[in-house]
């Protein structure tokens, strides 16, 4: 098992696609995966495919397979299934902007595979096998960021995925961007052969939205642990009183999330000896941390539950129920659940970012940090300590706040008013993922500051857990005795917090809140 720069744990472990996907499976997809299709999955896919072919042979109308797309549904489609496939994909290859990170694309492929494997999309078994084979390698189609509305599926991004697996466009393999045909050949992958129903089934679901939201949830869970550890370290380094986490006090607040956060903080602070020099009441960035982080934990678990449902849903149109001789046309590609959840994740990340930025400011301010030198500099003026780190943190918080406007209510009619209400879930999910990523770096910044504080005269923690955690940080991050670049230190500290959090905080104790 390895831990990458984003803190995720991944490895080539077997995954049976007939079972429920778990949120942590999405991070595993960044590396080659061993995936198996059980017999029941194969039977469902084959049965549904046969039903679709019977419907088409009998002249029964099937959206996208015998008709045009979107508002052009009233017109007949191409006579040839191959031409119909090319029509589906070619008109959607219109994305713009920077390309998505490969782990996000691969997570989306895994979510799409889960949806298609449930046997309601009429896709051919060979296409499902093609997705399995692609995920067993490191290939990731090159997909532009801008194009999806999170409604009618992530049409444009998933079209780039489908075209790359056909051998068109570009993909990434071995860290290199190459022509898709060349990349498939390098990995001994056969290009997909698609018909019209195959093509539409590949693109007509919000799999990118669900995947990005799931990755954001998983990252946010780690950030909650990190926020708790940093609060405890800050309290101990400053010598504050732990009265703000008293069981009676927090129980009176009446919120389950706050109670669970308080439990964790009391465990981390066990053995703390207050300095007796701090004011009766600390600033809110310490005193109200249980209430803030507790609210974040409760809300996060609602988002996690929604996203867990989303990555296992059948997101497509139409759906086929062969046992009832029914072709169901509807809106199971409308990403509103993920859109709401992703926007809430962004809001939560921003408020946790506000908390971290204020804690960093407290540490570098000699008026409030217990008379430690300004900017935690050994020789103020001749050396500048954490001044650059604070400037970068301020910039990150400002960036995070600008992204906090909800995307899920920015409906903008398009597609000849066929898509007259739109959730913009993809924008919400990608925004949440990026915002949570900046929160990690803010936490890394606070960790570097805490490490520096004890080097310029701050006290060593007295609680055993806090002392152990800070020792780990000090071993990884050298003190700033003279001005030097600190960007990599912040990134290393963020990754270290992710690893330490797994050891010192049991996730189930504070994120399984009753909603």
PDB file of C-alpha atoms in Angstrom, residues 353-477:
ATOM      1  CA  UNK A 353     -10.383  26.923   6.061  1.00  0.00           C
ATOM      2  CA  UNK A 354     -11.455  30.062   7.897  1.00  0.00           C
ATOM      3  CA  UNK A 355     -10.766  28.254  11.159  1.00  0.00           C
ATOM      4  CA  UNK A 356      -7.302  27.110  10.060  1.00  0.00           C
ATOM      5  CA  UNK A 357      -6.342  30.563   8.769  1.00  0.00           C
ATOM      6  CA  UNK A 358      -7.323  32.190  12.070  1.00  0.00           C
ATOM      7  CA  UNK A 359      -5.353  29.578  14.006  1.00  0.00           C
ATOM      8  CA  UNK A 360      -2.297  30.310  11.859  1.00  0.00           C
ATOM      9  CA  UNK A 361      -2.743  34.028  12.479  1.00  0.00           C
ATOM     10  CA  UNK A 362      -2.965  33.397  16.220  1.00  0.00           C
ATOM     11  CA  UNK A 363       0.323  31.497  16.137  1.00  0.00           C
ATOM     12  CA  UNK A 364       2.338  34.179  14.313  1.00  0.00           C
ATOM     13  CA  UNK A 365       0.989  37.157  16.314  1.00  0.00           C
ATOM     14  CA  UNK A 366       3.172  38.003  19.357  1.00  0.00           C
ATOM     15  CA  UNK A 367       0.219  39.754  21.013  1.00  0.00           C
ATOM     16  CA  UNK A 368      -1.691  36.481  21.225  1.00  0.00           C
ATOM     17  CA  UNK A 369       0.787  33.605  20.893  1.00  0.00           C
ATOM     18  CA  UNK A 370       2.273  33.813  24.391  1.00  0.00           C
ATOM     19  CA  UNK A 371       5.024  36.300  23.591  1.00  0.00           C
ATOM     20  CA  UNK A 372       6.648  34.210  20.898  1.00  0.00           C
ATOM     21  CA  UNK A 373       8.496  36.284  18.247  1.00  0.00           C
ATOM     22  CA  UNK A 374       6.475  37.832  15.388  1.00  0.00           C
ATOM     23  CA  UNK A 375       6.042  35.503  12.436  1.00  0.00           C
ATOM     24  CA  UNK A 376       7.782  32.883  14.589  1.00  0.00           C
ATOM     25  CA  UNK A 377      11.088  34.194  13.234  1.00  0.00           C
ATOM     26  CA  UNK A 378      14.295  33.419  15.139  1.00  0.00           C
ATOM     27  CA  UNK A 379      15.701  36.859  14.265  1.00  0.00           C
ATOM     28  CA  UNK A 380      12.810  39.098  13.202  1.00  0.00           C
ATOM     29  CA  UNK A 381      13.856  41.404  10.402  1.00  0.00           C
ATOM     30  CA  UNK A 382      16.955  39.406   9.546  1.00  0.00           C
ATOM     31  CA  UNK A 383      14.738  36.400   9.083  1.00  0.00           C
ATOM     32  CA  UNK A 384      11.013  36.200   8.287  1.00  0.00           C
ATOM     33  CA  UNK A 385       9.817  32.879   9.663  1.00  0.00           C
ATOM     34  CA  UNK A 386       6.322  31.971   8.491  1.00  0.00           C
ATOM     35  CA  UNK A 387       5.549  35.276   6.763  1.00  0.00           C
ATOM     36  CA  UNK A 388       5.405  33.768   3.267  1.00  0.00           C
ATOM     37  CA  UNK A 389       3.369  30.802   4.484  1.00  0.00           C
ATOM     38  CA  UNK A 390       0.784  33.149   5.981  1.00  0.00           C
ATOM     39  CA  UNK A 391       0.567  35.182   2.774  1.00  0.00           C
ATOM     40  CA  UNK A 392      -0.071  32.010   0.779  1.00  0.00           C
ATOM     41  CA  UNK A 393      -2.654  30.856   3.325  1.00  0.00           C
ATOM     42  CA  UNK A 394      -4.495  34.171   3.047  1.00  0.00           C
ATOM     43  CA  UNK A 395      -4.523  33.807  -0.738  1.00  0.00           C
ATOM     44  CA  UNK A 396      -5.901  30.280  -0.468  1.00  0.00           C
ATOM     45  CA  UNK A 397      -8.697  31.324   1.867  1.00  0.00           C
ATOM     46  CA  UNK A 398      -9.629  34.181  -0.462  1.00  0.00           C
ATOM     47  CA  UNK A 399      -9.718  31.741  -3.380  1.00  0.00           C
ATOM     48  CA  UNK A 400     -11.848  29.292  -1.410  1.00  0.00           C
ATOM     49  CA  UNK A 401     -14.332  31.995  -0.440  1.00  0.00           C
ATOM     50  CA  UNK A 402     -14.737  33.063  -4.064  1.00  0.00           C
ATOM     51  CA  UNK A 403     -15.732  29.517  -4.979  1.00  0.00           C
ATOM     52  CA  UNK A 404     -18.349  29.224  -2.263  1.00  0.00           C
ATOM     53  CA  UNK A 405     -21.276  30.488  -4.363  1.00  0.00           C
ATOM     54  CA  UNK A 406     -23.479  27.399  -4.862  1.00  0.00           C
ATOM     55  CA  UNK A 407     -23.491  25.953  -8.363  1.00  0.00           C
ATOM     56  CA  UNK A 408     -26.530  23.762  -7.726  1.00  0.00           C
ATOM     57  CA  UNK A 409     -29.016  26.639  -8.080  1.00  0.00           C
ATOM     58  CA  UNK A 410     -27.493  28.355 -11.116  1.00  0.00           C
ATOM     59  CA  UNK A 411     -29.941  26.771 -13.554  1.00  0.00           C
ATOM     60  CA  UNK A 412     -29.503  28.023 -17.120  1.00  0.00           C
ATOM     61  CA  UNK A 413     -31.832  26.608 -19.809  1.00  0.00           C
ATOM     62  CA  UNK A 414     -30.182  25.192 -22.930  1.00  0.00           C
ATOM     63  CA  UNK A 415     -30.601  22.526 -25.604  1.00  0.00           C
ATOM     64  CA  UNK A 416     -33.700  24.182 -27.177  1.00  0.00           C
ATOM     65  CA  UNK A 417     -35.226  24.159 -23.684  1.00  0.00           C
ATOM     66  CA  UNK A 418     -35.101  20.376 -23.594  1.00  0.00           C
ATOM     67  CA  UNK A 419     -32.767  20.919 -20.638  1.00  0.00           C
ATOM     68  CA  UNK A 420     -34.738  23.753 -19.078  1.00  0.00           C
ATOM     69  CA  UNK A 421     -33.714  23.069 -15.451  1.00  0.00           C
ATOM     70  CA  UNK A 422     -30.089  22.169 -14.785  1.00  0.00           C
ATOM     71  CA  UNK A 423     -28.290  21.242 -11.519  1.00  0.00           C
ATOM     72  CA  UNK A 424     -24.700  21.998 -12.617  1.00  0.00           C
ATOM     73  CA  UNK A 425     -23.575  19.114 -10.440  1.00  0.00           C
ATOM     74  CA  UNK A 426     -20.293  18.612 -12.270  1.00  0.00           C
ATOM     75  CA  UNK A 427     -19.173  22.175 -11.586  1.00  0.00           C
ATOM     76  CA  UNK A 428     -20.239  21.788  -7.955  1.00  0.00           C
ATOM     77  CA  UNK A 429     -18.365  18.499  -7.521  1.00  0.00           C
ATOM     78  CA  UNK A 430     -15.135  19.577  -9.221  1.00  0.00           C
ATOM     79  CA  UNK A 431     -15.222  22.824  -7.260  1.00  0.00           C
ATOM     80  CA  UNK A 432     -15.658  20.906  -3.997  1.00  0.00           C
ATOM     81  CA  UNK A 433     -12.729  18.653  -4.838  1.00  0.00           C
ATOM     82  CA  UNK A 434     -10.456  21.604  -5.542  1.00  0.00           C
ATOM     83  CA  UNK A 435     -11.594  23.495  -2.442  1.00  0.00           C
ATOM     84  CA  UNK A 436     -11.003  20.507  -0.174  1.00  0.00           C
ATOM     85  CA  UNK A 437      -7.541  20.222  -1.713  1.00  0.00           C
ATOM     86  CA  UNK A 438      -6.740  23.775  -0.638  1.00  0.00           C
ATOM     87  CA  UNK A 439      -8.019  23.014   2.859  1.00  0.00           C
ATOM     88  CA  UNK A 440      -5.381  20.269   3.092  1.00  0.00           C
ATOM     89  CA  UNK A 441      -2.673  22.821   2.320  1.00  0.00           C
ATOM     90  CA  UNK A 442      -4.033  25.205   4.932  1.00  0.00           C
ATOM     91  CA  UNK A 443      -3.790  22.435   7.490  1.00  0.00           C
ATOM     92  CA  UNK A 444      -0.243  21.752   6.334  1.00  0.00           C
ATOM     93  CA  UNK A 445       0.526  25.435   6.872  1.00  0.00           C
ATOM     94  CA  UNK A 446      -0.757  25.337  10.469  1.00  0.00           C
ATOM     95  CA  UNK A 447       1.271  22.195  11.145  1.00  0.00           C
ATOM     96  CA  UNK A 448       4.449  23.909   9.918  1.00  0.00           C
ATOM     97  CA  UNK A 449       3.662  26.878  12.174  1.00  0.00           C
ATOM     98  CA  UNK A 450       3.142  24.670  15.224  1.00  0.00           C
ATOM     99  CA  UNK A 451       6.435  22.958  14.526  1.00  0.00           C
ATOM    100  CA  UNK A 452       8.149  26.338  14.264  1.00  0.00           C
ATOM    101  CA  UNK A 453       6.477  27.653  17.415  1.00  0.00           C
ATOM    102  CA  UNK A 454       8.166  25.072  19.645  1.00  0.00           C
ATOM    103  CA  UNK A 455      11.511  25.859  18.003  1.00  0.00           C
ATOM    104  CA  UNK A 456      11.356  29.584  18.831  1.00  0.00           C
ATOM    105  CA  UNK A 457      10.477  29.180  22.493  1.00  0.00           C
ATOM    106  CA  UNK A 458       6.989  27.699  22.587  1.00  0.00           C
ATOM    107  CA  UNK A 459       6.377  24.927  25.056  1.00  0.00           C
ATOM    108  CA  UNK A 460       6.427  21.263  24.148  1.00  0.00           C
ATOM    109  CA  UNK A 461       3.051  19.538  24.435  1.00  0.00           C
ATOM    110  CA  UNK A 462       2.243  17.935  27.763  1.00  0.00           C
ATOM    111  CA  UNK A 463      -0.523  15.588  26.555  1.00  0.00           C
ATOM    112  CA  UNK A 464       1.006  12.280  25.441  1.00  0.00           C
ATOM    113  CA  UNK A 465      -0.871  12.068  22.129  1.00  0.00           C
ATOM    114  CA  UNK A 466      -0.092  15.685  21.243  1.00  0.00           C
ATOM    115  CA  UNK A 467       3.561  15.194  22.108  1.00  0.00           C
ATOM    116  CA  UNK A 468       3.784  12.141  19.872  1.00  0.00           C
ATOM    117  CA  UNK A 469       2.062  13.857  16.958  1.00  0.00           C
ATOM    118  CA  UNK A 470       4.241  16.948  17.161  1.00  0.00           C
ATOM    119  CA  UNK A 471       7.374  14.799  17.386  1.00  0.00           C
ATOM    120  CA  UNK A 472       6.361  13.166  14.101  1.00  0.00           C
ATOM    121  CA  UNK A 473       5.901  16.583  12.501  1.00  0.00           C
ATOM    122  CA  UNK A 474       9.261  17.795  13.822  1.00  0.00           C
ATOM    123  CA  UNK A 475      10.982  14.713  12.414  1.00  0.00           C
ATOM    124  CA  UNK A 476       9.542  15.404   8.976  1.00  0.00           C
ATOM    125  CA  UNK A 477       9.757  19.203   8.845  1.00  0.00           C
TER     126      UNK A 477
END
